[in-house]
Tab-separated table of C-alpha atoms in Angstrom:
chain	number	residue	atom	x	y	z
Z	1	ARG	CA	0.000	0.000	0.000
Z	2	ILE	CA	1.060	3.545	-0.707
Z	3	VAL	CA	0.233	6.291	1.744
Z	4	VAL	CA	-0.593	9.620	0.160
Z	5	VAL	CA	-0.183	12.653	2.380
Z	6	SER	CA	-1.916	15.856	1.411
Z	7	ILE	CA	-2.200	19.185	3.138
Z	8	ASP	CA	-5.758	20.429	3.180
Z	9	PRO	CA	-6.185	24.242	3.475
Z	10	GLU	CA	-9.351	23.764	5.530
Z	11	THR	CA	-7.459	21.837	8.211
Z	12	ARG	CA	-4.970	24.717	8.514
Z	13	GLY	CA	-1.867	22.829	7.558
Z	14	ARG	CA	-2.628	19.578	9.351
Z	15	GLN	CA	-1.866	16.508	7.305
Z	16	ARG	CA	-4.536	14.087	6.166
Z	17	LYS	CA	-3.561	10.537	5.256
Z	18	ASN	CA	-5.358	8.629	2.514
Z	19	GLU	CA	-4.388	5.070	1.812
Z	20	VAL	CA	-4.348	4.171	-1.853
Z	21	ALA	CA	-3.770	0.548	-2.722
Z	22	ARG	CA	-1.567	-0.248	-5.734
Z	23	TYR	CA	-1.606	-3.748	-7.153
Z	24	GLY	CA	0.872	-5.215	-9.597
Z	25	GLN	CA	-0.213	-6.487	-12.989
Z	26	SER	CA	0.546	-10.098	-12.102
Z	27	PHE	CA	-1.712	-9.833	-9.016
Z	28	LYS	CA	-4.503	-8.373	-11.155
Z	29	ASP	CA	-4.039	-11.106	-13.779
Z	30	ARG	CA	-4.274	-13.848	-11.144
Z	31	ALA	CA	-7.405	-12.292	-9.620
Z	32	VAL	CA	-9.076	-11.895	-13.017
Z	33	ALA	CA	-8.124	-15.456	-13.961
Z	34	ARG	CA	-10.028	-16.668	-10.914
Z	35	LEU	CA	-13.058	-14.592	-11.941
Z	36	LEU	CA	-13.114	-15.991	-15.486
Z	37	PRO	CA	-13.658	-19.596	-16.606
Z	38	PRO	CA	-12.644	-22.259	-15.756
Z	39	GLU	CA	-12.780	-21.196	-12.072
Z	40	SER	CA	-15.535	-18.541	-12.375
Z	41	VAL	CA	-15.372	-17.509	-8.707
Z	42	ALA	CA	-18.060	-15.000	-7.664
Z	43	VAL	CA	-16.884	-11.391	-7.405
Z	44	GLN	CA	-18.120	-11.020	-3.808
Z	45	THR	CA	-16.383	-14.224	-2.709
Z	46	LEU	CA	-13.065	-13.201	-4.232
Z	47	ALA	CA	-13.427	-9.661	-2.871
Z	48	ARG	CA	-13.754	-11.013	0.681
Z	49	GLU	CA	-10.924	-13.483	0.129
Z	50	LEU	CA	-8.482	-10.880	-1.218
Z	51	SER	CA	-9.769	-7.926	0.857
Z	52	ILE	CA	-10.363	-5.885	-2.270
Z	53	SER	CA	-13.410	-3.881	-3.244
Z	54	ALA	CA	-15.909	-5.834	-5.335
Z	55	ALA	CA	-16.184	-2.815	-7.641
Z	56	THR	CA	-12.442	-2.942	-8.282
Z	57	LEU	CA	-12.603	-6.639	-9.119
Z	58	ALA	CA	-15.616	-6.058	-11.376
Z	59	ARG	CA	-13.727	-3.281	-13.184
Z	60	TRP	CA	-10.666	-5.515	-13.659
Z	61	ARG	CA	-12.909	-8.273	-15.013
Z	62	ALA	CA	-14.655	-5.868	-17.405
Z	63	GLU	CA	-11.274	-4.646	-18.672
Z	64	ALA	CA	-10.135	-8.233	-19.234
Z	65	LEU	CA	-13.354	-9.131	-21.054
Z	66	SER	CA	-13.000	-6.086	-23.317
Z	67	GLN	CA	-9.716	-7.506	-24.647
Z	68	PRO	CA	-9.754	-9.837	-27.669
Z	69	VAL	CA	-10.392	-13.488	-26.807
Z	70	GLY	CA	-6.897	-14.585	-27.816
Z	71	GLU	CA	-5.323	-12.291	-25.239
Z	72	ARG	CA	-7.422	-13.598	-22.359
Z	73	GLY	CA	-7.503	-17.211	-23.477
Z	74	TRP	CA	-6.787	-20.323	-21.508
Z	75	SER	CA	-3.245	-21.443	-20.787
Z	76	ALA	CA	-1.906	-24.473	-22.642
Z	77	GLY	CA	-2.142	-26.605	-19.505
Z	78	ALA	CA	-5.744	-25.563	-18.872
Z	79	ARG	CA	-6.671	-26.335	-22.498
Z	80	PHE	CA	-5.065	-29.772	-22.215
Z	81	GLU	CA	-6.928	-30.462	-18.956
Z	82	ALA	CA	-10.181	-29.403	-20.619
Z	83	VAL	CA	-9.566	-31.762	-23.546
Z	84	LEU	CA	-8.741	-34.625	-21.187
Z	85	SER	CA	-11.730	-34.054	-18.925
Z	86	THR	CA	-14.189	-33.880	-21.837
Z	87	ALA	CA	-12.725	-36.695	-23.941
Z	88	ALA	CA	-14.974	-39.446	-22.572
Z	89	MET	CA	-18.129	-37.287	-22.349
Z	90	ASP	CA	-21.119	-37.643	-24.664
Z	91	GLU	CA	-22.347	-34.598	-26.603
Z	92	ALA	CA	-24.962	-33.530	-24.033
Z	93	SER	CA	-22.593	-33.569	-21.063
Z	94	LYS	CA	-19.834	-32.000	-23.170
Z	95	GLY	CA	-22.250	-29.181	-24.090
Z	96	ALA	CA	-23.139	-28.695	-20.433
Z	97	TRP	CA	-19.454	-28.597	-19.496
Z	98	CYS	CA	-18.795	-26.024	-22.235
Z	99	ARG	CA	-21.655	-23.793	-21.042
Z	100	GLU	CA	-20.447	-24.051	-17.461
Z	101	HIS	CA	-16.883	-23.080	-18.379
Z	102	GLY	CA	-17.698	-20.508	-21.074
Z	103	VAL	CA	-16.138	-22.404	-23.972
Z	104	TYR	CA	-17.666	-23.163	-27.346
Z	105	PRO	CA	-17.694	-26.840	-28.354
Z	106	GLN	CA	-15.916	-25.879	-31.597
Z	107	THR	CA	-13.123	-24.287	-29.576
Z	108	LEU	CA	-12.810	-27.444	-27.502
Z	109	GLU	CA	-12.544	-29.472	-30.717
Z	110	GLN	CA	-9.848	-27.097	-32.033
Z	111	TRP	CA	-7.883	-27.608	-28.810
Z	112	ARG	CA	-8.185	-31.393	-29.200
Z	113	THR	CA	-7.002	-31.227	-32.822
Z	114	ALA	CA	-4.077	-28.977	-31.883
Z	115	ALA	CA	-3.061	-31.367	-29.086
Z	116	LEU	CA	-3.159	-34.345	-31.460
Z	117	GLN	CA	-1.129	-32.477	-34.078
Z	118	ALA	CA	1.424	-31.493	-31.469
Z	119	LEU	CA	1.796	-35.170	-30.540
Z	120	ASP	CA	1.913	-36.419	-34.152
Z	121	GLU	CA	4.310	-33.964	-35.735
Z	122	PRO	CA	7.622	-34.003	-33.851
Z	123	GLU	CA	9.367	-36.030	-36.571
Z	124	GLU	CA	7.936	-33.886	-39.359
Z	125	VAL	CA	8.926	-30.720	-37.506
Z	126	ALA	CA	12.451	-32.107	-37.059
Z	127	ARG	CA	12.666	-32.995	-40.766
Z	128	GLN	CA	11.437	-29.547	-41.746
Z	129	ALA	CA	13.995	-27.925	-39.430
Z	130	LEU	CA	16.749	-30.029	-41.029
Z	131	ARG	CA	15.653	-28.977	-44.539
Z	132	GLU	CA	15.613	-25.328	-43.474
Z	133	LYS	CA	19.039	-25.639	-41.855
Z	134	LYS	CA	20.473	-27.231	-45.005
Z	135	ALA	CA	18.981	-24.485	-47.172
Z	136	GLU	CA	20.420	-21.847	-44.840
Z	137	ARG	CA	23.871	-23.449	-45.001
Z	138	GLY	CA	23.707	-23.421	-48.817
Z	139	ARG	CA	22.687	-19.783	-48.811
Z	140	ILE	CA	25.538	-18.925	-46.434
Z	141	LYS	CA	28.069	-20.681	-48.710
Z	142	GLU	CA	26.695	-18.826	-51.732
Z	143	LEU	CA	26.945	-15.484	-49.926
Z	144	GLU	CA	30.492	-16.249	-48.756
Z	145	ARG	CA	31.546	-17.076	-52.362
Z	146	ASP	CA	29.982	-13.842	-53.557
Z	147	LEU	CA	31.756	-11.904	-50.794
Z	148	ARG	CA	35.148	-13.425	-51.695
Z	149	ARG	CA	34.617	-12.573	-55.387
Z	150	LYS	CA	33.722	-8.979	-54.529
Z	151	GLU	CA	36.690	-8.636	-52.165
Z	152	LYS	CA	39.021	-9.834	-54.945
Z	153	ALA	CA	37.483	-7.366	-57.407
Z	154	LEU	CA	37.845	-4.559	-54.871
Z	155	ALA	CA	41.500	-5.467	-54.224
Z	156	GLU	CA	42.173	-5.539	-57.968
Z	157	ALA	CA	40.523	-2.125	-58.443
Z	158	ALA	CA	42.583	-0.698	-55.564
Z	159	ALA	CA	45.803	-2.112	-57.077
Z	160	LEU	CA	44.967	-0.589	-60.488
Z	161	LEU	CA	44.289	2.766	-58.863
Z	162	VAL	CA	47.643	2.692	-57.059
Z	163	LEU	CA	49.459	1.713	-60.256
Z	164	SER	CA	47.754	4.467	-62.251
Z	165	LYS	CA	48.782	7.045	-59.629
Z	166	LYS	CA	52.391	5.785	-59.688
Z	167	LEU	CA	52.420	5.912	-63.494
Z	168	GLU	CA	51.080	9.462	-63.412
Z	169	ALA	CA	53.728	10.394	-60.813
Z	170	ILE	CA	56.484	9.039	-63.083
Z	171	PHE	CA	55.060	10.382	-66.345
Z	172	PRO	CA	53.036	13.497	-65.615
Z	173	LYS	CA	50.419	14.399	-68.291
Z	174	ASP	CA	50.884	18.166	-67.984
Z	175	GLU	CA	54.540	18.248	-69.152
Z	176	ASP	CA	55.399	19.381	-72.632
Z	177	ALA	CA	58.037	17.012	-73.762
């Protein structure tokens, strides 16, 4: 907490202390995460638990809900837990679970597909990385060859310039011979 001290002219110079609470962003994020699905704790309950005004918590939640869905989405672990917990459910109970946790069934299916792809593709990802690395090495070799060629051309041009200056120093053009 930060204590703000102000001097009020009506109190004739006596100080008045107002306590203003300042919360870090990580604290706010944790509190809002508890207010949103999957936990969905009631604002009043969390306000009593954290000793924070319910209005403040409601404002934080409103700010979080005003952000795009991707920015306030579930963590990877929470998505995986949701996929695991709904895997054996029939459509009716899965729909009820989705309504309870504020998730669309299509989103849940996307999470399941993404989890399966993440499990299936490690070899393909490794092969793709190898192909990219090989292509990068080839490009590096090509650039190094090009650099060497240009350095040789630059050295040759510098040598010709030096020789032309020496020739001009030995045989000046301005002399009438």
